[in-house]
């Protein structure tokens, strides 16, 4: 029994913020942002558009694509790192807004930018257990919730962006989610947190030790991918497409160089979307399916890294 991906959709808010727009709200330049991150544009949600609203738009699209109705789902699992409310969860909010029945369970998971790899792995286990036949997996991220427009922190504001993705997984005997490797190191949590973990800390707002995060990401993302391939007796030759978390183009470049990953197989959308946290790999996959680069039968490898620290890789047969 496998969790098979039936359909994927994504949603990006209408407002596009270019690097030029960023120079108007902080002390930065287009040149700095492009050379340090590879980002040129990012989508920003409106003030009154919530994290759940982004998820709802992605879910509406995937329901439209499949013709499925809310009552066709046993569960909604949402990955988010940026919801405005701790409860009700974003999955509960989507459940309520789109009239899912009481028999559809809903739950959020928190693994920051690795949330979609963790989430898909969980969905796979749920389906393999036999208890769930069809699961809606969503990632909704409004990372601009962390940007204080009255006091913009140029250290991280240029990279974060908003967006959502939705995936429908069904129990089938056809290959789907094949395997995953998930890792975490809680001792490093203090290097990247939405606010200081230490209650005595004088720091305000997000703690973002960019360079430390960068150094871990360039090693941990490709290493966990390599571990997953070794575990399955696969090489990069066997993989059709590699979809890494879109955090920084330099992280993707370093990963490709250090692990001799065939660059033509690596997806990068960061130039247009920035870092949409756990939504980034779903948005990137949706785009590759839409433009024909990813096709039915392809073996896709995801790899991601995020706060926690969390990191992981997952294999999906389309
Ligand atoms: O998604 C979850 C995982 N997240 C990540 O993987 C993010 C990982 N980290 C990064 O991608 C990078 O650390 C950043 C893009 C966030 C920052 O790049 P960096 O090369 O590490 O820059 P830095 O913070 O070390 O700053 C280098 C210089 C500093 O100036 P000095 O001290 O060398 O004179 C900063 O003040 O660049 C300056 N700087 C800026 N200059 C113009 C920092 N931010 C900016 C800015 N515009 N926006």
Coordinates of C-alpha atoms and ligand atoms in Angstrom, one line a residue:
X1 CA 0.0 0.0 0.0
X2 CA 1.3 3.5 -1.0
X3 CA 0.2 7.1 -0.5
X4 CA -0.2 8.1 -4.1
X5 CA -0.2 11.8 -5.1
X6 CA -3.4 12.4 -7.1
X7 CA -3.1 16.1 -7.6
X8 CA -1.2 19.2 -6.4
X9 CA -2.1 22.9 -6.6
X10 CA -0.6 26.0 -5.2
X11 CA -1.4 29.6 -4.5
X12 CA 0.7 32.7 -4.4
X13 CA -0.7 36.1 -3.3
X14 CA -1.3 38.7 -6.0
X15 CA 1.1 41.3 -4.6
X16 CA 4.7 41.0 -6.0
X17 CA 7.5 42.7 -4.1
X18 CA 10.5 43.2 -6.3
X19 CA 14.0 43.9 -4.9
X20 CA 13.5 47.5 -6.0
X21 CA 10.4 47.6 -3.7
X22 CA 12.5 46.2 -0.9
X23 CA 15.0 49.0 -1.2
X24 CA 12.1 51.4 -0.3
X25 CA 11.5 49.8 3.1
X26 CA 15.0 48.9 4.2
X27 CA 18.6 49.7 3.7
X28 CA 19.5 47.2 0.9
X29 CA 20.2 47.0 -2.8
X30 CA 19.0 44.8 -5.6
X31 CA 22.6 43.7 -6.2
X32 CA 23.1 42.6 -2.5
X33 CA 19.8 40.5 -2.5
X34 CA 20.5 38.9 -5.9
X35 CA 24.2 38.0 -5.2
X36 CA 23.5 36.8 -1.6
X37 CA 20.2 35.0 -2.2
X38 CA 19.3 34.7 -5.9
X39 CA 15.9 36.3 -5.1
X40 CA 14.5 38.9 -7.5
X41 CA 10.8 38.9 -6.6
X42 CA 8.6 37.5 -3.9
X43 CA 4.8 37.3 -3.3
X44 CA 3.4 39.1 -0.2
X45 CA -0.1 38.5 1.2
X46 CA -2.3 41.5 2.1
X47 CA -2.5 42.5 5.8
X48 CA -6.0 41.0 6.2
X49 CA -5.1 37.8 4.3
X50 CA -4.3 35.1 6.9
X51 CA -2.2 32.0 6.7
X52 CA -5.4 29.9 6.6
X53 CA -6.7 32.1 3.7
X54 CA -3.6 31.2 1.7
X55 CA -4.2 27.5 2.4
X56 CA -7.9 27.8 1.5
X57 CA -7.1 29.2 -1.9
X58 CA -4.7 26.3 -2.6
X59 CA -7.2 23.7 -1.4
X60 CA -10.0 25.2 -3.5
X61 CA -7.7 24.8 -6.5
X62 CA -6.9 21.2 -5.8
X63 CA -10.6 20.4 -5.2
X64 CA -11.5 22.0 -8.5
X65 CA -8.7 20.1 -10.3
X66 CA -9.8 16.7 -9.0
X67 CA -13.6 17.2 -8.7
X68 CA -13.3 15.9 -5.1
X69 CA -15.6 17.2 -2.4
X70 CA -14.7 17.9 1.3
X71 CA -16.7 14.7 2.3
X72 CA -14.2 12.6 0.2
X73 CA -11.4 13.2 2.7
X74 CA -10.6 11.4 5.9
X75 CA -8.0 13.9 7.1
X76 CA -6.5 17.4 6.6
X77 CA -2.9 17.7 7.7
X78 CA -1.4 21.2 7.5
X79 CA 2.2 22.2 7.8
X80 CA 2.8 25.8 8.9
X81 CA 5.4 27.8 10.7
X82 CA 3.6 31.1 10.5
X83 CA 0.0 30.9 11.6
X84 CA -1.5 33.8 13.5
X85 CA -3.4 31.6 15.9
X86 CA -2.0 28.6 17.8
X87 CA -5.5 27.4 18.0
X88 CA -7.8 26.8 16.2
X89 CA -5.2 25.2 14.0
X90 CA -4.9 26.3 10.4
X91 CA -6.2 22.8 9.4
X92 CA -9.3 23.5 11.6
X93 CA -9.8 26.9 10.0
X94 CA -9.6 25.3 6.5
X95 CA -12.0 22.6 7.7
X96 CA -14.5 25.2 8.9
X97 CA -14.2 27.6 5.9
X98 CA -14.7 24.9 3.3
X99 CA -17.4 22.8 5.2
X100 CA -15.5 19.6 5.7
X101 CA -17.6 17.0 7.6
X102 CA -17.1 16.2 11.3
X103 CA -15.7 12.8 10.3
X104 CA -12.7 14.5 8.6
X105 CA -10.0 14.9 11.3
X106 CA -7.7 18.0 11.0
X107 CA -4.3 18.6 12.5
X108 CA -1.3 21.0 12.1
X109 CA 2.3 19.9 12.2
X110 CA 5.2 22.2 13.0
X111 CA 8.6 21.4 11.5
X112 CA 9.4 24.9 10.1
X113 CA 10.8 24.8 6.6
X114 CA 11.1 21.0 6.7
X115 CA 7.3 20.7 7.4
X116 CA 6.3 19.4 4.0
X117 CA 8.9 16.6 4.0
X118 CA 7.8 15.7 7.6
X119 CA 4.2 16.1 6.7
X120 CA 4.3 13.9 3.6
X121 CA 6.1 11.2 5.5
X122 CA 3.4 11.3 8.2
X123 CA 0.6 11.1 5.5
X124 CA 2.4 8.1 4.1
X125 CA 2.3 6.4 7.5
X126 CA -1.3 7.3 8.1
X127 CA -2.3 5.8 4.7
X128 CA -0.1 2.7 5.2
X129 CA -1.8 2.1 8.6
X130 CA -5.0 1.4 6.7
X131 CA -7.0 3.9 8.8
X132 CA -7.0 6.7 6.2
X133 CA -7.9 6.3 2.6
X134 CA -7.6 9.9 1.3
X135 CA -5.7 12.7 2.9
X136 CA -5.5 16.4 2.0
X137 CA -2.0 17.7 2.8
X138 CA -1.5 21.4 2.8
X139 CA 1.3 23.8 3.6
X140 CA 0.3 27.4 4.2
X141 CA 2.9 30.0 5.1
X142 CA 2.6 33.8 5.7
X143 CA 6.2 34.4 6.5
X144 CA 5.7 38.2 6.3
X145 CA 3.9 37.8 9.7
X146 CA 7.5 38.0 11.0
X147 CA 8.4 41.2 9.2
X148 CA 7.8 44.3 11.2
X149 CA 7.1 47.0 8.6
X150 CA 7.8 49.8 11.1
X151 CA 11.3 48.3 11.8
X152 CA 12.3 46.0 9.0
X153 CA 15.2 43.7 9.8
X154 CA 17.2 43.6 6.6
X155 CA 19.0 40.5 7.8
X156 CA 16.0 38.2 6.9
X157 CA 13.2 40.4 5.4
X158 CA 14.5 40.0 1.8
X159 CA 14.3 36.2 1.8
X160 CA 10.9 35.5 3.4
X161 CA 7.7 35.3 1.3
X162 CA 4.1 34.0 1.4
X163 CA 2.4 31.1 -0.4
X164 CA 0.6 27.8 0.0
X165 CA 0.4 24.4 -1.6
X166 CA -2.2 21.5 -1.4
X167 CA -1.8 17.9 -2.3
X168 CA -4.2 15.0 -2.4
X169 CA -2.9 11.6 -1.4
X170 CA -4.8 8.3 -1.8
X171 CA -4.3 4.8 -0.7
X172 CA -3.3 2.7 -3.8
X173 CA -1.1 -0.3 -4.7
X174 CA 0.6 1.9 -7.3
X175 CA 3.9 3.4 -6.2
X176 CA 3.7 6.8 -4.5
X177 CA 5.6 8.1 -1.4
X178 CA 8.4 5.5 -1.4
X179 CA 10.5 6.3 1.6
X180 CA 11.9 9.2 3.8
X181 CA 14.6 10.0 6.2
X182 CA 13.8 12.6 8.9
X183 CA 16.3 14.2 11.3
X184 CA 16.3 16.8 14.0
X185 CA 18.7 18.5 16.5
X186 CA 16.9 20.4 19.2
X187 CA 20.2 21.7 20.7
X188 CA 20.5 24.0 17.7
X189 CA 17.0 25.4 18.1
X190 CA 18.3 28.7 19.5
X191 CA 20.0 29.6 16.2
X192 CA 16.7 30.1 14.5
X193 CA 13.5 30.8 16.4
X194 CA 10.4 33.0 16.0
X195 CA 11.3 34.7 19.2
X196 CA 14.0 34.0 21.8
X197 CA 13.6 30.7 23.5
X198 CA 15.4 31.9 26.7
X199 CA 12.8 33.9 28.6
X200 CA 15.6 36.1 30.1
X201 CA 16.8 37.2 26.6
X202 CA 16.8 40.9 25.9
X203 CA 16.4 40.2 22.1
X204 CA 13.1 41.1 20.4
X205 CA 11.5 39.4 17.5
X206 CA 13.0 36.6 15.4
X207 CA 16.3 35.1 16.3
X208 CA 18.1 34.4 13.0
X209 CA 21.7 33.4 13.0
X210 CA 21.8 33.4 9.2
X211 CA 25.4 32.2 8.6
X212 CA 25.1 29.3 11.2
X213 CA 21.8 28.2 9.5
X214 CA 23.5 28.5 6.1
X215 CA 26.4 26.3 7.2
X216 CA 24.2 23.6 8.5
X217 CA 21.8 23.7 5.6
X218 CA 24.5 23.3 2.9
X219 CA 25.6 20.0 4.5
X220 CA 22.5 18.6 6.1
X221 CA 20.2 18.9 3.1
X222 CA 22.4 17.0 0.6
X223 CA 23.6 14.5 3.3
X224 CA 20.2 13.4 4.2
X225 CA 19.3 13.1 0.5
X226 CA 22.4 10.9 0.0
X227 CA 21.4 8.8 3.1
X228 CA 17.9 8.3 1.6
X229 CA 19.3 7.2 -1.8
X230 CA 21.9 4.8 -0.2
X231 CA 19.1 3.3 2.0
X232 CA 17.1 2.6 -1.2
X233 CA 20.2 1.5 -3.3
X234 CA 19.7 4.4 -5.6
X235 CA 22.0 7.0 -7.2
X236 CA 21.3 10.4 -8.6
X237 CA 21.0 8.7 -12.0
X238 CA 17.8 7.0 -10.8
X239 CA 16.2 10.3 -9.8
X240 CA 14.3 12.4 -12.4
X241 CA 14.0 15.6 -10.4
X242 CA 15.4 16.9 -7.1
X243 CA 13.3 19.6 -5.4
X244 CA 15.2 21.2 -2.5
X245 CA 13.7 23.7 0.0
X246 CA 14.0 27.1 -1.6
X247 CA 15.9 29.1 1.1
X248 CA 18.8 30.6 -0.8
X249 CA 20.2 30.0 -4.3
X250 CA 23.7 29.8 -2.7
X251 CA 22.5 26.9 -0.5
X252 CA 21.3 25.1 -3.6
X253 CA 24.5 25.8 -5.5
X254 CA 26.7 24.7 -2.6
X255 CA 24.7 21.5 -2.2
X256 CA 25.0 20.7 -5.9
X257 CA 28.7 21.4 -5.9
X258 CA 29.7 19.6 -2.7
X259 CA 27.7 16.4 -3.4
X260 CA 28.2 16.3 -7.2
X261 CA 24.5 16.5 -7.8
X262 CA 23.5 16.7 -11.5
X263 CA 22.5 20.4 -11.7
X264 CA 20.1 19.8 -14.6
X265 CA 17.9 17.7 -12.3
X266 CA 17.7 20.4 -9.5
X267 CA 14.7 22.6 -9.4
X268 CA 15.1 26.3 -8.4
X269 CA 12.2 28.7 -8.2
X270 CA 13.7 31.0 -5.6
X271 CA 14.3 33.8 -8.0
X272 CA 10.5 34.4 -8.4
X273 CA 9.1 33.2 -5.0
X274 CA 11.7 33.7 -2.3
X275 CA 11.6 31.5 0.8
X276 CA 8.0 30.4 1.5
X277 CA 9.1 28.0 4.3
X278 CA 7.5 24.6 4.1
X279 CA 5.3 25.6 1.2
X280 CA 8.3 26.1 -1.1
X281 CA 8.7 22.5 -2.2
X282 CA 5.0 22.0 -3.0
X283 CA 4.8 25.3 -5.0
X284 CA 8.0 24.2 -6.8
X285 CA 6.6 20.7 -7.6
X286 CA 3.3 22.2 -8.8
X287 CA 5.2 24.5 -11.2
X288 CA 7.3 21.6 -12.6
X289 CA 4.1 19.5 -13.3
X290 CA 2.4 22.5 -14.9
X291 CA 5.4 23.2 -17.2
X292 CA 5.9 19.6 -18.1
X293 CA 9.3 19.1 -16.5
X294 CA 7.8 16.6 -14.0
X295 CA 5.7 13.8 -15.4
X296 CA 3.8 10.8 -14.3
X297 CA 6.1 7.9 -13.4
X298 CA 9.0 10.3 -12.5
X299 CA 10.9 9.7 -9.3
X300 CA 11.1 12.9 -7.4
X301 CA 13.5 13.5 -4.4
X302 CA 12.7 16.3 -2.0
X303 CA 15.2 17.6 0.6
X304 CA 14.6 20.4 3.1
X305 CA 16.1 22.1 6.2
X306 CA 14.6 24.4 8.7
X307 CA 14.3 25.7 12.3
X308 CA 14.4 23.2 15.1
X309 CA 16.8 22.3 13.5
X310 CA 14.9 19.9 11.4
X311 CA 15.9 18.3 8.1
X312 CA 14.8 15.4 5.9
X313 CA 14.4 13.9 2.5
X314 CA 11.6 12.0 0.8
X315 CA 11.1 10.0 -2.4
X316 CA 7.9 10.3 -4.4
X317 CA 6.9 8.4 -7.5
X318 CA 4.6 10.6 -9.5
Ligands
LIG1 O1 14.5 28.5 5.4 C1 15.0 27.9 6.6 C2 16.5 27.9 6.5 N1 17.0 29.3 6.3 C3 18.1 29.5 5.6 O2 18.6 28.5 5.1 C4 18.7 30.8 5.5 C5 20.2 30.7 5.6 N2 20.9 31.9 5.6 C6 21.1 32.7 4.6 O3 20.5 32.4 3.5 C7 22.0 33.9 4.7 O4 22.7 33.8 5.9 C8 21.3 35.3 4.5 C9 20.8 35.5 3.1 C10 20.1 35.4 5.4 C11 22.2 36.4 4.8 O5 23.4 36.3 4.0 P1 24.8 36.3 4.6 O6 25.8 36.2 3.4 O7 24.9 35.3 5.7 O8 24.9 37.8 5.1 P2 25.3 38.3 6.6 O9 24.1 38.3 7.4 O10 26.5 37.6 7.1 O11 25.7 39.8 6.3 C12 26.9 40.1 5.4 C13 26.9 41.6 5.3 C14 26.9 42.4 6.6 O12 27.7 43.5 6.5 P3 29.2 43.6 7.0 O13 29.1 43.3 8.5 O14 30.0 42.5 6.3 O15 29.6 45.0 6.7 C15 25.5 42.8 6.8 O16 25.3 43.9 7.5 O17 25.8 42.1 4.5 C16 25.1 43.0 5.3 N3 23.7 42.8 5.1 C17 23.0 43.4 4.1 N4 23.4 44.4 3.2 C18 22.5 44.8 2.3 C19 22.8 41.9 5.7 N5 21.6 42.0 5.1 C20 21.7 42.9 4.1 C21 20.8 43.4 3.2 N6 21.2 44.3 2.3 N7 19.5 43.0 3.1

